[in-house]
Coordinates of C-alpha atoms in Angstrom, one line a residue:
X1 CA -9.6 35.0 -26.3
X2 CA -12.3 35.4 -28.9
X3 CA -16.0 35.3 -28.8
X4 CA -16.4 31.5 -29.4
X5 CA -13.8 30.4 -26.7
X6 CA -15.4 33.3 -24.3
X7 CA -19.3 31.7 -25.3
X8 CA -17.9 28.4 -24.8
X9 CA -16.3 28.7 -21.5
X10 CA -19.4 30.7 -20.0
X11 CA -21.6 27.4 -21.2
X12 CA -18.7 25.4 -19.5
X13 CA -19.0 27.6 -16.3
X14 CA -22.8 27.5 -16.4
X15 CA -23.1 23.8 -17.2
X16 CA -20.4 22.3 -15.0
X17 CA -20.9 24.8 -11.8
X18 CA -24.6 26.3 -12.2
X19 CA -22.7 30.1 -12.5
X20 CA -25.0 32.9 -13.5
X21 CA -23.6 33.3 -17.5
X22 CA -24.8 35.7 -19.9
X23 CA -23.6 34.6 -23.4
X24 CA -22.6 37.3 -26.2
X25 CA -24.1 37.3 -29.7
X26 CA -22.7 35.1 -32.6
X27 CA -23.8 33.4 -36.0
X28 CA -25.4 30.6 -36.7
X29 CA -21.7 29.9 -38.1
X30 CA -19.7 30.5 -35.2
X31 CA -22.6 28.3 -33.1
X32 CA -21.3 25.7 -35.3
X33 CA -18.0 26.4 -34.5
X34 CA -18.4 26.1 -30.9
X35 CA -20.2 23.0 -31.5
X36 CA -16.7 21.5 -33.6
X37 CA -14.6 23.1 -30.3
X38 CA -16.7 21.2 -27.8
X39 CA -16.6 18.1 -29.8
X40 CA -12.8 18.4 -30.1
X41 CA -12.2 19.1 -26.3
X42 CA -14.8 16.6 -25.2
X43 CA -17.2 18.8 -23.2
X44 CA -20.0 17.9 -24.8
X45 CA -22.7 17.4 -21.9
X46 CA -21.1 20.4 -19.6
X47 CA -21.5 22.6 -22.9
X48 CA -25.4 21.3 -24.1
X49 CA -26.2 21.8 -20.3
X50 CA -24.9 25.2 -20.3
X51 CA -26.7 25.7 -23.6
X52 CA -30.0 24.5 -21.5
X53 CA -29.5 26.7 -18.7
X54 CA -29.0 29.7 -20.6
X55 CA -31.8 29.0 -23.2
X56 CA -34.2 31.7 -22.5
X57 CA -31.5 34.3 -23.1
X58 CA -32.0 37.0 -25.7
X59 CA -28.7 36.5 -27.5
X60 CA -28.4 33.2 -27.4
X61 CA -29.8 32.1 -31.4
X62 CA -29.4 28.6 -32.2
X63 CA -31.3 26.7 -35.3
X64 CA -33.9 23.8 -34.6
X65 CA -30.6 21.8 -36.7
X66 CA -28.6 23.3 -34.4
X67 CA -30.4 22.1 -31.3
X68 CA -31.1 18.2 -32.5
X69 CA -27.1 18.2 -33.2
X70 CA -26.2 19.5 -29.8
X71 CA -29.0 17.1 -28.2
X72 CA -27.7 14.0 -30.1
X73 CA -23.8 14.4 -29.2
X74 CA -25.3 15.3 -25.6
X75 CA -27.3 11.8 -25.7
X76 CA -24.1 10.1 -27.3
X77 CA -21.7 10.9 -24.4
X78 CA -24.1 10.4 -21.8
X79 CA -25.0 6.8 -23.3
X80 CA -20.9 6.5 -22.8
X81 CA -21.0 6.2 -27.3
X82 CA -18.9 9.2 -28.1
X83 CA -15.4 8.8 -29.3
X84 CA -14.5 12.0 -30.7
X85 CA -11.0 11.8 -31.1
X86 CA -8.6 9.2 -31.0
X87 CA -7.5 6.7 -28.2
X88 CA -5.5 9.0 -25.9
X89 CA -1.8 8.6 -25.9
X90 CA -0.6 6.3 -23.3
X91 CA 2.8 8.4 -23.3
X92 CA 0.4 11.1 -21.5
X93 CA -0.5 8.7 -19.0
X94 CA -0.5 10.7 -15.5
X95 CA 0.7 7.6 -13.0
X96 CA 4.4 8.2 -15.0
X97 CA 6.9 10.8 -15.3
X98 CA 10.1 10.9 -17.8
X99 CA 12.6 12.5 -15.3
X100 CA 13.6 9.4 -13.9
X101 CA 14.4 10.8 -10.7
X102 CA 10.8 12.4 -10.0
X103 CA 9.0 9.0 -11.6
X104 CA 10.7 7.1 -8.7
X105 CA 9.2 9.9 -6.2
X106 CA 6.2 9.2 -7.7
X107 CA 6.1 5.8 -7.8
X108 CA 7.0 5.6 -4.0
X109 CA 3.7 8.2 -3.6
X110 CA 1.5 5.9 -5.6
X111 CA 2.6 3.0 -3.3
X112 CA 1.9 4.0 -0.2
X113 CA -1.1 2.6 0.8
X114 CA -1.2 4.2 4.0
X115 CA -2.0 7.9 2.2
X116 CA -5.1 9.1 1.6
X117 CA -6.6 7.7 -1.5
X118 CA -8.7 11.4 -2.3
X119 CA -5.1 13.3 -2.2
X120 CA -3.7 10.8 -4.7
X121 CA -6.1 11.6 -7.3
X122 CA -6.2 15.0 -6.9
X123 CA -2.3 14.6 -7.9
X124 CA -2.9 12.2 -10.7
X125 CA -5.5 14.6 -12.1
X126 CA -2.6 17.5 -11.4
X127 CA 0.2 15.7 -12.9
X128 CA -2.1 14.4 -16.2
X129 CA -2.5 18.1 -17.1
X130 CA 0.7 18.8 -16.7
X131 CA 1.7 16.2 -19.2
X132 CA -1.1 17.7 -21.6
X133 CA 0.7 21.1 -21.7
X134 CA 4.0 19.9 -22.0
X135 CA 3.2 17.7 -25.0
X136 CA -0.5 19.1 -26.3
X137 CA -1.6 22.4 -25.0
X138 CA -4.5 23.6 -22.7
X139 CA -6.5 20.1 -21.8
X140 CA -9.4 21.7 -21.2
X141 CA -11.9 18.9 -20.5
X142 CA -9.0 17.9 -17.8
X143 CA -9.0 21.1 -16.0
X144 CA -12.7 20.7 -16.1
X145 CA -12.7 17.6 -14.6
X146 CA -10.1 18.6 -12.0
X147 CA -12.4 22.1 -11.0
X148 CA -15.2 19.4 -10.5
X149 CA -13.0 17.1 -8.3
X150 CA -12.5 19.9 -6.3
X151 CA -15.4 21.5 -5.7
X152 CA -16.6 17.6 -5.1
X153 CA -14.0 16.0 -3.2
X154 CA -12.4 18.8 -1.7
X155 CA -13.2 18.7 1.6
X156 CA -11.4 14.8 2.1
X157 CA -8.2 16.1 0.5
X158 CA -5.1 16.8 3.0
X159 CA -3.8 19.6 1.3
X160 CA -0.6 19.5 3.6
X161 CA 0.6 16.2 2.1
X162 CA -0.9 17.1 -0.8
X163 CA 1.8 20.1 -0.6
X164 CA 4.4 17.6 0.4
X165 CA 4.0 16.1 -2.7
X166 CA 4.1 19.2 -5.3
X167 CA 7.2 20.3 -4.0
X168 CA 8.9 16.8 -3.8
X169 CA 8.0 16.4 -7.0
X170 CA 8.9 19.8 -8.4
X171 CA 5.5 20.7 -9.1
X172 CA 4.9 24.2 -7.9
X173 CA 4.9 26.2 -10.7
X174 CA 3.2 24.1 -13.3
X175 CA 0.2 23.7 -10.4
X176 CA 0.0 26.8 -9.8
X177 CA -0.3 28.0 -13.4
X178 CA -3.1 25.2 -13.3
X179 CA -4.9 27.3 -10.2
X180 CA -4.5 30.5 -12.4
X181 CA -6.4 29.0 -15.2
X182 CA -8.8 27.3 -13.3
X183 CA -9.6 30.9 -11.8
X184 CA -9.2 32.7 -15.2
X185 CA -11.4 30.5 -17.2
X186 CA -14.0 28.8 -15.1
X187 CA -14.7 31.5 -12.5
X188 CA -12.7 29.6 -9.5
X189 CA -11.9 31.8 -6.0
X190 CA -7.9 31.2 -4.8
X191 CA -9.2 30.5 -1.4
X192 CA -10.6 27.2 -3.0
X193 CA -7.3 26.1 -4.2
X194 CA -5.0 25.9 -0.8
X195 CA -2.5 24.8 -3.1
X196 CA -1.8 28.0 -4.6
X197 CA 0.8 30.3 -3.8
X198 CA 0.5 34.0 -3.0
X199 CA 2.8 35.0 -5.9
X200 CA 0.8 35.1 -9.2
X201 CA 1.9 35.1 -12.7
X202 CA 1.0 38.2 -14.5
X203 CA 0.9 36.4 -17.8
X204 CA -1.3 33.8 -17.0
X205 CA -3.9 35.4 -19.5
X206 CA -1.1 35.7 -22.1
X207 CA 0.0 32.2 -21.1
X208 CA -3.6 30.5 -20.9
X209 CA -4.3 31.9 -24.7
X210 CA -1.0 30.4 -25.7
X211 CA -2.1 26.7 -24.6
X212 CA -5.7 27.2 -26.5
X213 CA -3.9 28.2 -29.7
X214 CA -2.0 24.9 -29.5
X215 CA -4.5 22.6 -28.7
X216 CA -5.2 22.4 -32.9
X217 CA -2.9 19.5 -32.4
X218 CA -2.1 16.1 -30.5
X219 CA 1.1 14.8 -29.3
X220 CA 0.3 11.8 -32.4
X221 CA 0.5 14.7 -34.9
X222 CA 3.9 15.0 -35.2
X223 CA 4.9 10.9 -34.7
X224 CA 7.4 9.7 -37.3
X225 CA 5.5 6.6 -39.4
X226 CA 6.6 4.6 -42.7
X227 CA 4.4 3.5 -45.3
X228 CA 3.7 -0.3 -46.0
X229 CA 5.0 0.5 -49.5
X230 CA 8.3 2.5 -48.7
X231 CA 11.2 2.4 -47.1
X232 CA 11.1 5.8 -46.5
X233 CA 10.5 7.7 -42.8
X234 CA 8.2 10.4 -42.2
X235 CA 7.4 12.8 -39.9
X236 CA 2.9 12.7 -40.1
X237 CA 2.6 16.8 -39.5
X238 CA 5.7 19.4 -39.4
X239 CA 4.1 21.9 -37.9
X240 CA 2.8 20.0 -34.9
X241 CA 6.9 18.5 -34.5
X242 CA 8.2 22.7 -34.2
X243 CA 5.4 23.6 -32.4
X244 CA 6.5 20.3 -29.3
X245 CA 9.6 21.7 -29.9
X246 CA 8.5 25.7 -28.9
X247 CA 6.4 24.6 -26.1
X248 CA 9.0 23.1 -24.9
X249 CA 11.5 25.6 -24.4
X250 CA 8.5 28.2 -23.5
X251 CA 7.5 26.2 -20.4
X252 CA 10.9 24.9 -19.3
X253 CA 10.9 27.6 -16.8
X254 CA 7.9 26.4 -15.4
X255 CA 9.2 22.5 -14.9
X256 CA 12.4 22.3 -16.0
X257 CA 13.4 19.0 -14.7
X258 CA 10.7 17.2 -16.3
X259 CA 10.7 19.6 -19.9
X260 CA 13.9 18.3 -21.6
X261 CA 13.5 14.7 -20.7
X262 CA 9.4 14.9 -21.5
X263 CA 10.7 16.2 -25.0
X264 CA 13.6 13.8 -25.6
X265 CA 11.4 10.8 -24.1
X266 CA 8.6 11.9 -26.9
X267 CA 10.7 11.9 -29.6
X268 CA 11.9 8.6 -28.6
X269 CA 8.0 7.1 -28.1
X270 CA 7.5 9.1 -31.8
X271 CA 10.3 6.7 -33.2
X272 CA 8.1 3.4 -32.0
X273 CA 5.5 4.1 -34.4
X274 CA 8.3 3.3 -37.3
X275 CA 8.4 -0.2 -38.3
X276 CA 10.8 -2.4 -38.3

């Protein structure tokens, strides 16, 4: 991880979960860069609050330009104006899964009204970052939000049936490399995730860098389009189609029954945006 994402996770840390930070030095430039990361990732107010709590540190050497950006995107997202990036993809939504098996386990989940209501979020909010690293990389401002539920909402969460669930739904793995990075990257203890198993990954680091480095793209990137004028099919960005396609086959071994009918189901959603 290199200095911007380590500076911006400590302002994450700081600004979501009031953790004692001490930021490294950096640029002017690399400031700037933060500022395009947390723009990108839609952390924002967490970041700028981060940025407040830490203000009085030595290293920490921001421009009076600098600060009026940061304190107008701050004042945009509160106001509920920012729209950074595009309308998310409804194929990522988290009430849906492709294997059609597990989607009808789901669906029976999401129906019964006689669960607790806090549990079934908590497994929405697992199961949507799930379908962020299977089709985009390392959601960030979703594990952020899903650290926050928890250290929230924790306490009215039945973690047995919550438990239930994961393994009926063949969840383990992918949850508890979610636990892993919640610990790695915003400073979380295991004994405040009851849903993670004793056995940890050893290349969770390796694993968690992985997902950053692919979050350059969106699961829209690589959608086949035509142009009004042509006749022709297109795929909109290459790269971003081989790179699915590696992700893919990296984390099968994490959920396999959901990896290979998440990528085929994709491709087929990527297809809709052709016209007829």
């Amino acid at each position: 991880m290199d200095i911007i994402q380590r500076n911006l996770f400590r302002l994450l840390r700081s600004g979501a979960f009031s953790s004692d930070e001490k930021l490294e030095a950096m640029s002017a430039f690399k400031w700037d860069c933060l500022y395009q990361l947390a723009i990108m990732h839609e952390v924002i107010p967490y970041a700028y609050q981060g940025l407040q709590n830490c203000r009085s540190q030595f290293f920490l050497r921001l421009t009076d330009k600098q600060w009026k950006e940061w304190q107008k995107a701050a004042n945009k997202a509160k106001n509920g104006q920012q729209n950074i990036n595009e309308e998310e993809d409804d194929f990522l939504r988290p009430d849906h899964l492709t294997n059609p098996v597990l989607n009808h386990k789901l669906q029976d989940i999401l129906d019964d009204e006689h669960s607790n209501t806090t549990t079934r979020h908590l497994l929405l909010l697992l199961i949507s970052i799930v379908r962020h690293i299977l089709n985009e990389g390392m959601p960030i401002h979703q594990l952020l939000e899903l650290g926050i539920f928890l250290r929230q909402e924790g306490a009215k969460v039945d973690f047995h049936t919550l438990g239930e669930w994961i393994s009926s739904l063949n969840l383990s793995q992918m949850c508890q490399l979610e636990g892993q990075c919640l610990i790695l990257l915003y400073g979380f203890q295991a004994d405040e995730l009851p849903f993670l198993q004793d056995k940890k990954d050893k290349r969770v680091e390796a694993i968690a860098q992985e997902l950053l480095e692919f979050t350059n793209t969106r699961s829209q990137d690589w959608y086949f389009s035509q142009d009004d004028d042509s006749i022709f099919i297109h795929n909109s960005n290459t790269t971003a189609m081989f790179s699915h396609i590696r992700r893919s086959a990296r984390y099968f071994r994490y959920f396999p029954s959901e990896s290979l009918t998440n990528f085929f189901a994709s491709f087929v959603h990527s297809l809709s945006h052709i016209e007829e």
